[in-house]
Amino acid sequence: MYQQVLDASHHGHPTVVERVHTGRPVRPRVVINPNFLQFAHEHRSTGGIGRFLNVSRGVVRSALLRQGLVEPQAAPFADPPSKSTEVPEAPLGLEDDILDPDYAVPQVMPADIADAAPPLPPSTGDLSTIVDWELDSVLLRFRTHFRRAGISMLDGMLRQLGHRVQRDHIRESLCHIDPVHRVFQHIQIR
């Protein structure tokens, strides 16, 4: 085992995805390294992991289920739709409720975020004059409430506060506040 790992390290990259032939006339089974899968699942979405590894979301989802990292979910269309317009209450401890479509999205920003960047009058022309450290501070607070929000979501939240910021500026700020997460997005296995 040690010799295999040593040999793989001298070839430039570890084997994360392996295609195992089953001996049957079907496609080979895709096996993802369990340690990598656990690490990746903590930092990325299923689709993001799939793009990173050049496999489908379904393959990643199946591997997550096999490893016991996620629980199987109920079929989304098994029950007839409810005629009730009442929005269910969010369970306690839900950290990223903006990405959960079953719960109402808050209409107002949390107080600590709104206080960090006082709203500017809405504008369709000029970009905001927010300085780098203020943008870093606001985005850091967004990330504490909405951990998996991407560039578009963060841009929308900034616009809600009255700040028009170029997406490249948001990306740079994210690299300042969360470099590990941003680097992981740009790595590709060949």
XYZ file of C-alpha atoms in Angstrom:
190
model
C 0.000 0.000 0.000
C 2.786 2.431 0.948
C 4.599 1.706 -2.298
C 1.412 2.398 -4.315
C 0.934 5.751 -2.595
C 4.601 6.589 -3.073
C 4.441 5.680 -6.770
C 1.282 7.751 -7.228
C 2.900 10.766 -5.550
C 5.763 10.709 -8.051
C 3.318 10.878 -10.950
C 2.090 14.315 -9.906
C -1.327 13.693 -8.378
C -3.049 11.146 -6.164
C -5.750 8.879 -7.526
C -9.035 10.371 -6.378
C -11.345 8.781 -8.946
C -10.899 5.202 -10.043
C -12.911 3.338 -12.650
C -13.349 -0.313 -11.673
C -14.361 -2.808 -14.359
C -16.907 -5.267 -12.999
C -16.507 -7.892 -15.716
C -20.036 -7.287 -16.973
C -20.881 -5.543 -20.254
C -21.745 -2.249 -18.556
C -19.900 0.939 -17.817
C -17.133 0.656 -15.249
C -18.030 1.535 -11.676
C -16.674 4.884 -10.482
C -15.057 4.768 -7.038
C -14.152 8.041 -5.323
C -11.524 8.115 -2.577
C -13.568 8.188 0.686
C -11.196 10.564 2.500
C -11.268 13.040 -0.366
C -15.041 12.694 -0.664
C -15.547 13.488 3.007
C -13.251 16.524 2.782
C -14.855 17.760 -0.437
C -18.403 17.329 0.895
C -17.571 19.624 3.815
C -16.459 22.387 1.425
C -18.441 22.035 -1.812
C -21.824 21.127 -3.205
C -22.500 17.797 -4.895
C -22.526 19.479 -8.302
C -19.264 21.294 -7.535
C -17.568 18.047 -6.560
C -18.883 16.424 -9.748
C -17.484 19.216 -11.941
C -14.186 19.076 -10.059
C -13.841 15.311 -10.588
C -15.397 15.309 -14.075
C -18.185 12.921 -13.045
C -21.930 13.432 -12.777
C -23.761 14.667 -9.689
C -25.479 11.279 -9.509
C -22.145 9.470 -9.245
C -21.085 11.794 -6.422
C -24.462 11.399 -4.683
C -24.233 7.589 -4.905
C -20.705 7.651 -3.483
C -21.848 9.911 -0.625
C -24.687 7.496 0.155
C -22.367 4.450 0.008
C -19.927 6.121 2.400
C -22.757 7.086 4.759
C -21.898 10.786 4.519
C -25.489 11.740 3.627
C -28.895 10.263 4.314
C -31.248 9.163 1.523
C -34.070 11.614 0.947
C -37.732 10.994 0.187
C -38.903 11.150 -3.416
C -39.787 14.790 -4.126
C -43.030 14.033 -5.996
C -44.281 11.046 -3.983
C -46.967 13.012 -2.101
C -49.554 15.202 -3.802
C -48.818 18.899 -3.370
C -50.300 20.546 -0.300
C -53.036 23.121 -0.831
C -51.896 25.012 2.239
C -50.078 28.279 1.614
C -48.610 28.277 5.114
C -44.813 28.197 5.184
C -43.446 25.628 7.683
C -41.323 26.878 10.561
C -37.583 26.400 10.150
C -36.062 23.859 12.565
C -33.722 25.200 15.219
C -30.078 25.366 14.269
C -30.681 25.811 10.522
C -27.638 27.798 9.446
C -28.149 28.426 5.736
C -31.886 28.921 5.282
C -31.536 31.029 2.125
C -30.582 27.910 0.164
C -33.484 25.821 1.512
C -36.491 26.477 -0.757
C -39.029 25.049 1.736
C -38.578 27.919 4.162
C -39.366 31.581 3.789
C -36.404 33.716 2.808
C -35.972 36.582 5.279
C -37.107 39.897 3.825
C -34.694 41.883 5.987
C -30.975 41.409 6.416
C -29.808 40.246 9.868
C -29.048 43.225 12.121
C -25.292 42.653 12.360
C -25.002 42.673 8.561
C -27.179 45.751 8.088
C -25.165 47.617 10.758
C -21.841 46.695 9.129
C -22.699 48.397 5.850
C -25.324 51.115 6.091
C -27.492 51.157 2.974
C -26.805 53.624 0.226
C -29.512 55.147 -1.929
C -30.358 52.816 -4.834
C -28.503 53.609 -8.019
C -28.388 52.062 -11.455
C -25.275 53.827 -12.630
C -22.210 54.233 -10.495
C -20.389 51.504 -8.636
C -20.216 51.665 -4.856
C -17.280 53.383 -3.199
C -17.013 50.707 -0.490
C -13.363 50.132 0.422
C -11.725 46.700 0.452
C -11.685 46.167 4.211
C -15.384 47.152 4.495
C -16.299 44.750 1.681
C -14.270 41.995 3.358
C -16.091 42.667 6.627
C -19.562 42.604 5.034
C -18.829 39.452 3.014
C -17.404 37.748 6.102
C -20.650 38.445 7.929
C -22.670 37.187 4.956
C -20.601 33.983 4.961
C -21.325 33.377 8.651
C -25.062 33.401 7.926
C -25.067 31.983 4.380
C -22.044 29.658 4.171
C -22.724 28.222 0.725
C -23.833 31.418 -1.011
C -21.954 32.026 -4.247
C -20.933 35.128 -6.164
C -24.440 35.818 -7.524
C -26.114 35.469 -4.130
C -23.513 37.673 -2.450
C -23.846 40.234 -5.240
C -27.619 40.288 -4.705
C -27.221 40.719 -0.952
C -24.805 43.596 -1.491
C -27.257 45.212 -3.916
C -29.997 44.858 -1.312
C -27.789 46.913 1.000
C -27.331 49.458 -1.795
C -23.808 48.506 -2.916
C -23.016 47.867 -6.581
C -19.709 45.994 -6.651
C -18.049 44.290 -9.608
C -18.056 40.506 -9.352
C -14.278 40.407 -9.742
C -14.029 42.623 -6.671
C -16.297 40.178 -4.777
C -14.102 37.251 -5.893
C -10.949 39.027 -4.690
C -12.575 39.774 -1.354
C -13.609 36.124 -0.983
C -9.989 35.127 -1.582
C -9.005 37.422 1.305
C -11.553 36.078 3.777
C -11.708 32.396 2.741
C -8.651 31.443 0.651
C -8.947 27.661 1.111
C -12.512 27.555 -0.184
C -11.702 29.754 -3.210
C -8.565 27.797 -4.147
C -10.560 24.562 -4.022
C -12.979 25.985 -6.605
C -10.219 26.599 -9.148
C -8.323 23.300 -8.903
C -9.039 20.763 -11.622
C -7.876 17.178 -11.855
C -6.783 16.196 -15.344
